[in-house]
Short mmCIF file of C-alpha atoms in Angstrom, two decimals:
data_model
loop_
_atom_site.label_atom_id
_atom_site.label_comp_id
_atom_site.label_asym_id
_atom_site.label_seq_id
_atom_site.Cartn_x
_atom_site.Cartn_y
_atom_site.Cartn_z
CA UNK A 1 -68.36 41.86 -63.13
CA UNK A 2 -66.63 40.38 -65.87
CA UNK A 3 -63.32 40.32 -63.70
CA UNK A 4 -65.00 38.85 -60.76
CA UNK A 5 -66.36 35.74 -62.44
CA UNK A 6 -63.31 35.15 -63.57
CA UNK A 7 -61.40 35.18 -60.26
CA UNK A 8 -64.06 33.12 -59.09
CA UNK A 9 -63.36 30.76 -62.17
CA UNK A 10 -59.40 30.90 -61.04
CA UNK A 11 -60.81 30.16 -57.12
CA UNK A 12 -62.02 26.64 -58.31
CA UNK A 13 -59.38 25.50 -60.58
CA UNK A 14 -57.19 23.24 -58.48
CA UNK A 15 -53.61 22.96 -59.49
CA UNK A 16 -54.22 19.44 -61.63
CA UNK A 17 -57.24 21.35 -63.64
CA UNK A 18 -54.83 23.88 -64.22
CA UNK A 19 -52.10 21.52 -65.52
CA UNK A 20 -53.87 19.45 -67.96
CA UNK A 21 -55.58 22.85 -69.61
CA UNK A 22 -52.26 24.16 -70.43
CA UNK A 23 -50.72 21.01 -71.70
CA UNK A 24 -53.83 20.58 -74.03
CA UNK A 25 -53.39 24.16 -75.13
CA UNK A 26 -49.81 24.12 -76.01
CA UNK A 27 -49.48 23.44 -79.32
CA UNK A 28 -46.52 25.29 -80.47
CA UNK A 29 -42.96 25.59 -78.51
CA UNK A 30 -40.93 29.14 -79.77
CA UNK A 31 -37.21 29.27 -80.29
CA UNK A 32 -37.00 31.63 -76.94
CA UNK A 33 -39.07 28.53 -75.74
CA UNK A 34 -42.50 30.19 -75.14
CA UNK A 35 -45.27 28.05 -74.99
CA UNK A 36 -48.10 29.29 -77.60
CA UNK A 37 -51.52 27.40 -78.53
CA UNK A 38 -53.14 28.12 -81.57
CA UNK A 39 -56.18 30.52 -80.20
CA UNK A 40 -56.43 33.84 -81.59
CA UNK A 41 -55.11 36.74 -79.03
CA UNK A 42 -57.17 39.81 -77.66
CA UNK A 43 -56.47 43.00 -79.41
CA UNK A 44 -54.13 43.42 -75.99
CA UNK A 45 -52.43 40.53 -76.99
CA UNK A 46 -53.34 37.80 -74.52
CA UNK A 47 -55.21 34.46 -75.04
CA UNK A 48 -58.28 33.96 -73.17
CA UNK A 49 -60.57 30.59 -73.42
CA UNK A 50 -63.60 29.17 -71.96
CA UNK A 51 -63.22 27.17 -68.72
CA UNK A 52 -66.43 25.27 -67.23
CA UNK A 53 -66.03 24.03 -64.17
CA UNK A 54 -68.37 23.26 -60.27
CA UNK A 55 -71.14 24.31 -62.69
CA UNK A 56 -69.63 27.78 -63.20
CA UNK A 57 -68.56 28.87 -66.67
CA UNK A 58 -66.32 31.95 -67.89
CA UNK A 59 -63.09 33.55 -69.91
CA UNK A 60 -59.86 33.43 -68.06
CA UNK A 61 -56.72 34.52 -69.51
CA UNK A 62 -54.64 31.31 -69.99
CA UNK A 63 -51.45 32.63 -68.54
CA UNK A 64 -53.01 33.01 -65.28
CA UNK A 65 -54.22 29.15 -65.35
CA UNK A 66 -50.42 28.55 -65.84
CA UNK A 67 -49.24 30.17 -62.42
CA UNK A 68 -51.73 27.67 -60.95
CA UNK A 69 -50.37 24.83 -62.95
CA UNK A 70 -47.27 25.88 -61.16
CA UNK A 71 -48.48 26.05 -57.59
CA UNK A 72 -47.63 30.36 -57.49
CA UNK A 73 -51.27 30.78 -56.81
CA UNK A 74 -49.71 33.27 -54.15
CA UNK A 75 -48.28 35.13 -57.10
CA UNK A 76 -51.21 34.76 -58.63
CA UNK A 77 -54.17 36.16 -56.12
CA UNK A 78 -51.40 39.50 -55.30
CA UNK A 79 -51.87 40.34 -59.24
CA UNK A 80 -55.91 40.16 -59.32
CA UNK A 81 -58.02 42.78 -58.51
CA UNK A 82 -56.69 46.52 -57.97
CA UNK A 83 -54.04 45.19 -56.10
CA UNK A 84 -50.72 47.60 -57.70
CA UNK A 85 -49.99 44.31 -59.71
CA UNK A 86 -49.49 42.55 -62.50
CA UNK A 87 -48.34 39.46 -64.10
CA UNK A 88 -45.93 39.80 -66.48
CA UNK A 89 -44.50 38.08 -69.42
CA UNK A 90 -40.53 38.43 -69.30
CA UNK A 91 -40.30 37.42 -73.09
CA UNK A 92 -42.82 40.42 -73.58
CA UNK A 93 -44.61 37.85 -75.56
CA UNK A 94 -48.62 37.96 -74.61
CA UNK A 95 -49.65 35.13 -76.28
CA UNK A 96 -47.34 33.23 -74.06
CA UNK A 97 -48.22 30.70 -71.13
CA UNK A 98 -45.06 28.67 -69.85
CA UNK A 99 -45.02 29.89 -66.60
CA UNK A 100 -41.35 30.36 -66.59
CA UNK A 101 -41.66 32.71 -68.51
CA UNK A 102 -44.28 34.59 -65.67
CA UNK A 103 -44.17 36.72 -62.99
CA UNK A 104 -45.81 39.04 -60.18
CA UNK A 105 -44.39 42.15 -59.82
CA UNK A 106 -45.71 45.56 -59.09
CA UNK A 107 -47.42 47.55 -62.11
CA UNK A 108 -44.52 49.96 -62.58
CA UNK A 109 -41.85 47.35 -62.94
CA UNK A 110 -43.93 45.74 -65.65
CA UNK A 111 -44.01 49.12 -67.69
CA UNK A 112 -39.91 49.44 -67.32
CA UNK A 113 -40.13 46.62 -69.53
CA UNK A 114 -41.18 48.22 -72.30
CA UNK A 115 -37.60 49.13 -72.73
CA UNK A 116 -36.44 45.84 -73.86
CA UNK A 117 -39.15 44.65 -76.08
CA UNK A 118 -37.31 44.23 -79.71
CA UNK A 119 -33.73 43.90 -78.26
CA UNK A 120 -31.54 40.83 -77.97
CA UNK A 121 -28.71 39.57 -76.52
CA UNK A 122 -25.52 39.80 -78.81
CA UNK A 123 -23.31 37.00 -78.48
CA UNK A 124 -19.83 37.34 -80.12
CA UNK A 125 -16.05 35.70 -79.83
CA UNK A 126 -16.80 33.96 -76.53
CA UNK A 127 -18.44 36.49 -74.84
CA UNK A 128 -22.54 37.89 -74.47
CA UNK A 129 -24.13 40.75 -74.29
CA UNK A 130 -27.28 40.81 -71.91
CA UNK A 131 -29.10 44.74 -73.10
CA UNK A 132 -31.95 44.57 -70.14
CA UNK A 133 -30.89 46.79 -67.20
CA UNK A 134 -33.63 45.53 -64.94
CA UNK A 135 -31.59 42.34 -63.28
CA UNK A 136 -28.58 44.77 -63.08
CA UNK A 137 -29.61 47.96 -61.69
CA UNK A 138 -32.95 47.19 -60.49
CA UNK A 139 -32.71 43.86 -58.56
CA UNK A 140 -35.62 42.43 -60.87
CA UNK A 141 -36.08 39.48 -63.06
CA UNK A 142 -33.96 39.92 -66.42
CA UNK A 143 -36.01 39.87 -69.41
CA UNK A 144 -35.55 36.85 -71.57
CA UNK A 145 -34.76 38.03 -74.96
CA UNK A 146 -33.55 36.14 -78.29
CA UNK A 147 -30.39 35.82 -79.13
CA UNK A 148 -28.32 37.46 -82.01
CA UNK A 149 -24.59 36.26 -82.82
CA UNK A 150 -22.26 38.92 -84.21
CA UNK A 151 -20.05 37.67 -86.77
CA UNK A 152 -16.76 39.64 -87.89
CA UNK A 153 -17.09 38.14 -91.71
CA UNK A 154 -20.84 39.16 -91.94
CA UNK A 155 -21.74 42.54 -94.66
CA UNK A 156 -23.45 44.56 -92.02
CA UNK A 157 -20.80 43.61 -89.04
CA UNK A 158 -19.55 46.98 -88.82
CA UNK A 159 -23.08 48.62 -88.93
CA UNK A 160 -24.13 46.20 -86.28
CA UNK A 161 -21.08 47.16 -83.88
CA UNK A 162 -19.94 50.49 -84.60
CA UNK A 163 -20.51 53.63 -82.16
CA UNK A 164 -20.36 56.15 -84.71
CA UNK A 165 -23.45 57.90 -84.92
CA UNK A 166 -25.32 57.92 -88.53
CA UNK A 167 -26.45 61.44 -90.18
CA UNK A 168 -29.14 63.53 -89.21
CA UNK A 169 -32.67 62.78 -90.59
CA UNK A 170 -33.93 63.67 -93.86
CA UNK A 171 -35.18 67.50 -93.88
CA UNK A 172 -38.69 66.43 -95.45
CA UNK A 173 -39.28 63.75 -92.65
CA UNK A 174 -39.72 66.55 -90.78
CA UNK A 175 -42.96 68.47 -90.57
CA UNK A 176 -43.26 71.22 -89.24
CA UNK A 177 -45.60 74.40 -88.02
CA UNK A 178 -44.90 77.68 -88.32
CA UNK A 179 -45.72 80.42 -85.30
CA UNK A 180 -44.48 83.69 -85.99
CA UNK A 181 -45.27 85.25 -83.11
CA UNK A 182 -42.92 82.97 -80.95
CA UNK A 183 -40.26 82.20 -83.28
CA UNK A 184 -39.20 86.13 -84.56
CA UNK A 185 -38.51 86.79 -80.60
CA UNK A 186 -36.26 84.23 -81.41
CA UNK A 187 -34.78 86.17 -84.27
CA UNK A 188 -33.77 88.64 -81.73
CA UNK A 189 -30.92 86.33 -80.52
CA UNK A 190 -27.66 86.51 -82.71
CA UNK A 191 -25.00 83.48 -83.04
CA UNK A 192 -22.98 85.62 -81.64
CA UNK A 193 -24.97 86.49 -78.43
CA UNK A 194 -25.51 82.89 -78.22
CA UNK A 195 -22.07 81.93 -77.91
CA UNK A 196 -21.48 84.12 -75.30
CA UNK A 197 -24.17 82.80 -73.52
CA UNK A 198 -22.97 78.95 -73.52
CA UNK A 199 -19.62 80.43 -72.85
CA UNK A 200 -20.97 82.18 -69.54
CA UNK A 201 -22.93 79.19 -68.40
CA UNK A 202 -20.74 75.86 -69.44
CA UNK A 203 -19.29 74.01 -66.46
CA UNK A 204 -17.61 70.86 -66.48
CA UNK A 205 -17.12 68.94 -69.38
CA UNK A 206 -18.14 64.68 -68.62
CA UNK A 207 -16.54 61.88 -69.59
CA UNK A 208 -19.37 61.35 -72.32
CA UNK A 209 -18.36 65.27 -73.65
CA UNK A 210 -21.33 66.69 -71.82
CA UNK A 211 -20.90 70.57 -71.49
CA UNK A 212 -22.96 70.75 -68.33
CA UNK A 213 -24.54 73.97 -67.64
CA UNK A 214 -24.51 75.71 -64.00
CA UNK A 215 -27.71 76.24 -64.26
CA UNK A 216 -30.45 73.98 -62.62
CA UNK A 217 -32.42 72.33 -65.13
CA UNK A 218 -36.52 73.82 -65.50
CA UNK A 219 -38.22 71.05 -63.97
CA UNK A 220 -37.20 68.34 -66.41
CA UNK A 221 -36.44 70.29 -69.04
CA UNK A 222 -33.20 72.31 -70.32
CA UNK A 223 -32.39 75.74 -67.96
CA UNK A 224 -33.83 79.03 -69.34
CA UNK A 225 -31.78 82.04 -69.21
CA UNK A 226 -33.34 85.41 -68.58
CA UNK A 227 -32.10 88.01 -71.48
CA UNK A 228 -32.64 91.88 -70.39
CA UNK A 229 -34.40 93.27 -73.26
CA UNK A 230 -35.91 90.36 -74.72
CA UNK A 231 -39.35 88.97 -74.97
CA UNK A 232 -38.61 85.43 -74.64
CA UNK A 233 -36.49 83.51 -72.18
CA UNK A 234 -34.92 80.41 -74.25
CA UNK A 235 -33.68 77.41 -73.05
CA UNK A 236 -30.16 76.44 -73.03
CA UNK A 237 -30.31 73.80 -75.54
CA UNK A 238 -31.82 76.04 -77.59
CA UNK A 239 -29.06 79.08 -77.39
CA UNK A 240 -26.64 75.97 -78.17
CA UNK A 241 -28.67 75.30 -81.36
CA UNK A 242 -28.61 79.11 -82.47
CA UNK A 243 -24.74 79.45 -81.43
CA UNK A 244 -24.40 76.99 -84.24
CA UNK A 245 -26.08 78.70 -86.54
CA UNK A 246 -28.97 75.95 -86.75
CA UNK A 247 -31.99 78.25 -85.47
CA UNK A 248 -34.04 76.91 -88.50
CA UNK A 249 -33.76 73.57 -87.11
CA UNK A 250 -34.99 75.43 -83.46
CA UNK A 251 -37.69 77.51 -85.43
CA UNK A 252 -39.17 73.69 -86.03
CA UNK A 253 -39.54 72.81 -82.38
CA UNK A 254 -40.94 76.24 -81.27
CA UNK A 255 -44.80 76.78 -81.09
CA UNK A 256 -47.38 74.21 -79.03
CA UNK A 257 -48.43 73.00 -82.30
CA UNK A 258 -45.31 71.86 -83.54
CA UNK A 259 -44.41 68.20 -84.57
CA UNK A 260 -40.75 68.87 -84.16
CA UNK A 261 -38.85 68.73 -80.37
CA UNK A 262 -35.14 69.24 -79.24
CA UNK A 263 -33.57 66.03 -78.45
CA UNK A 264 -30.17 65.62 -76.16
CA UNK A 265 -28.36 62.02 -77.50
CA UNK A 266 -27.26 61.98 -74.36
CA UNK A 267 -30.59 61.97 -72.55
CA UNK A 268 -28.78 64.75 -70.20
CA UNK A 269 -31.18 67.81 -69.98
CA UNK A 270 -28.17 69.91 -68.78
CA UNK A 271 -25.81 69.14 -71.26
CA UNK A 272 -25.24 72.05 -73.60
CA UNK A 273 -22.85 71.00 -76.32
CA UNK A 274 -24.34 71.38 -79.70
CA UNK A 275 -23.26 68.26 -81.14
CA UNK A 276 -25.46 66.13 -78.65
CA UNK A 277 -28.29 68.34 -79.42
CA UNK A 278 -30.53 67.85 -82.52
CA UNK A 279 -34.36 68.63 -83.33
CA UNK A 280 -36.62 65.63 -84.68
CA UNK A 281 -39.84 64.45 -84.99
CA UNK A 282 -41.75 64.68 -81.63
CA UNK A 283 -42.46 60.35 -81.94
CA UNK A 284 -38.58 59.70 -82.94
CA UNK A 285 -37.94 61.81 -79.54
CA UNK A 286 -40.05 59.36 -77.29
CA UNK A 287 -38.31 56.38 -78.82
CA UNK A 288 -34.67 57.64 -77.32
CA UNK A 289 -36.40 56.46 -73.73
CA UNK A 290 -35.75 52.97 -74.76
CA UNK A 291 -32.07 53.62 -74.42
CA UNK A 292 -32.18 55.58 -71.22
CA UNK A 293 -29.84 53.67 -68.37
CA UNK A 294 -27.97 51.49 -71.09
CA UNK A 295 -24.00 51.30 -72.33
CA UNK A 296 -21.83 50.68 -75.33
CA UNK A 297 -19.46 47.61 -74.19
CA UNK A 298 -15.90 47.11 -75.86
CA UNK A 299 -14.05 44.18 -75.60
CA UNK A 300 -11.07 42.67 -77.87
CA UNK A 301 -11.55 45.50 -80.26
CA UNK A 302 -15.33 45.10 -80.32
CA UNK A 303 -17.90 47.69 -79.81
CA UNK A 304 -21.18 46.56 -79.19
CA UNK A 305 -23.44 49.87 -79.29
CA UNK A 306 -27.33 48.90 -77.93
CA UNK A 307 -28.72 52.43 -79.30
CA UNK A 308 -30.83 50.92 -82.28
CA UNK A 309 -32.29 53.90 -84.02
CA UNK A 310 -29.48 54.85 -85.75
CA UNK A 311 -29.20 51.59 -88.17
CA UNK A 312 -33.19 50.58 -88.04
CA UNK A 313 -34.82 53.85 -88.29
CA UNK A 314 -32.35 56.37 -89.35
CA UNK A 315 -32.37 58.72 -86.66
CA UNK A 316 -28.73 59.82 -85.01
CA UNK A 317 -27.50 57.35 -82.54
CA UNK A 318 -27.85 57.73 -78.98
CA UNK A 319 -24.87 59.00 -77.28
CA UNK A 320 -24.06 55.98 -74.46
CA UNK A 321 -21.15 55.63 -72.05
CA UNK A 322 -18.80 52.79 -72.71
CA UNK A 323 -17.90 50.22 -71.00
CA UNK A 324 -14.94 47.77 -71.51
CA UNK A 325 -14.54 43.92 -70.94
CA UNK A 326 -17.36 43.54 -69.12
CA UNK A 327 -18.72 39.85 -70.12
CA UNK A 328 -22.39 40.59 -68.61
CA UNK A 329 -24.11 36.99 -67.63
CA UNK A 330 -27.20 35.76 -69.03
CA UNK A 331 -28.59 34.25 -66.29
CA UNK A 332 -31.38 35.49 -64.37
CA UNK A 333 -31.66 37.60 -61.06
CA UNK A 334 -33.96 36.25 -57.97
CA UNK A 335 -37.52 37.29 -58.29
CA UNK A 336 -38.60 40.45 -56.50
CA UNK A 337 -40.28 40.27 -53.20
CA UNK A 338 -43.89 40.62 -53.49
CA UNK A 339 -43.59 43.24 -51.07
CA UNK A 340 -42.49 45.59 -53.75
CA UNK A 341 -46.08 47.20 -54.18
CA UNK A 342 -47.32 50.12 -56.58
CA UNK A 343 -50.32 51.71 -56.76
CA UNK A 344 -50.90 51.51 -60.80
CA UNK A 345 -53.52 50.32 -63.17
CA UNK A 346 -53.00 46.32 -62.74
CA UNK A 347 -53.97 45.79 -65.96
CA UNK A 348 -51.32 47.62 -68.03
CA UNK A 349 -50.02 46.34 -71.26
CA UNK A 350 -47.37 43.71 -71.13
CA UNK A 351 -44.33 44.21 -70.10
#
């Protein structure tokens, strides 16, 4: 009910309402130029006030009064309702209502953005880095994110630019839960046997020193092998781990209960080289999506590396392709066509 009112709220706001509600609301212009007011958010992060108008009265989330403001009430009306929809902020800011800054698009593009909330743009020697991947590879609007310039003379300039990946996690970070009857079958696999095993199945080594198996990968997890003999039928990424004589680190990630999960750097489920395969907390595995899809770029000696986890939350760095002298543009892509329709929850977080 509460939604309807306010789409009937939205219905009766003409575009010069609209315009004069968001001027007197903005009180407070951002350096990445969003427009705040000084209301307190929802616990979603949105503002939402009080409009009274043809003797009708009812919250509305301000953002959407500023797509009217900007004649899109097109735009507007294809993200209300269940409609596959939503608006979404490109400066993943919620409290934020310059329309600019707004945009329909289909409730699964508005959850890829979740991969460039925190990031910026690096700026260095005359040329920029732009980290979102959506104007690029998938035809939508770029995010707009702050910018960060790189300076050679700075303390932390080679921490900020280098692609060498920082050391593994401290052991007691780590918790873990033990399950006996799942980890001795695992006993029953020597270093030895192990090696032979990545031996037998390693194809062609990538450009990114991927050992990729000839296996198929286990829906979207590393192959299993079947072992005559042997109660348990590991996964490749785990024989790697035990070839290296690291199967405590593997006895953490075994068992449903465990905290602990294998994670490839290289977000390839078929590679099998055992340097691009570590175990770490199950949350610090999620967070390596955020890096999914992006590259290192080198250029005049540079190297910008995106992965941020190894310098901010000491975890090992993603591994990333390179990519050299590419001076990626800041500007934004064409909005998406409207026609571009999902089917999820239209009221998902922002983007």
């Amino acid at each position: 009910l509460a939604k309807k009112g306010a789409a009937r709220i939205l219905e009766l706001i003409n575009q010069e309402k609209a315009n004069d509600i968001i001027i007197s609301r903005r009180v407070k212009i951002t350096d990445l130029g969003c427009w705040e007011s000084n209301a307190r958010p929802t616990n979603r992060g949105y503002i939402i006030i009080s409009v009274a108008i043809g003797g009708e009265s009812g919250p509305v989330r301000l953002h959407q009064i500023a797509l009217i403001a900007d004649n899109r009430r097109e735009e507007l009306n294809a993200a209300l309702g269940d409609s596959g929809y939503d608006i979404s902020h490109l400066c993943h800011n919620g409290k934020c209502f310059y329309p600019a800054h707004l945009i329909a698009e289909s409730s699964v593009n508005n959850q890829r953005r979740k991969v460039c909330n925190g990031q910026r743009i690096l700026i260095h020697d005359g040329f920029s880095y732009h980290p979102c991947p959506h104007g690029r590879a998938e035809k939508l609007r770029k995010c707009i994110l702050p910018l960060h310039r790189l300076e050679s003379n700075t303390p932390d300039f080679e921490q900020q630019t280098s692609a060498v990946a920082t050391a593994y996690p401290y052991t007691d970070e780590i918790v873990t839960v033990d399950d006996d009857a799942t980890t001795n079958k695992y006993d029953m696999i020597t270093p030895t046997m192990a090696q032979g095993l990545i031996d037998r199945y390693r194809g062609d080594t990538t450009e990114l020193g991927c050992w990729q198996t000839k296996r198929k990968p286990h829906g979207n997890m590393s192959p299993q092998v079947i072992l005559k003999k042997l109660p348990v039928r590991p996964r490749l990424n785990q024989v790697a781990l035990i070839a290296t004589n690291r199967s405590d680190e593997l006895k953490k990630a075994l068992g449903y209960a465990s905290y602990c999960a294998i994670s490839q750097l290289c977000h390839n489920i078929v590679c099998i080289n055992p340097e691009h395969i570590i175990v770490e907390s199950k949350s610090n595995n999620r967070k390596r999506t955020s890096c999914i899809g992006k590259t290192a770029i080198v250029r005049d000696g540079v190297t910008y590396h995106p992965c941020p986890h190894g310098s901010v939350e000491r975890m090992r760095t993603c591994i990333l392709p390179v990519e050299n002298g590419r001076d990626a543009s800041t500007e934004l892509t064409p909005a998406p066509h409207l026609a571009d329709k999902a089917t999820e929850d239209n009221d998902a977080p922002v983007g």
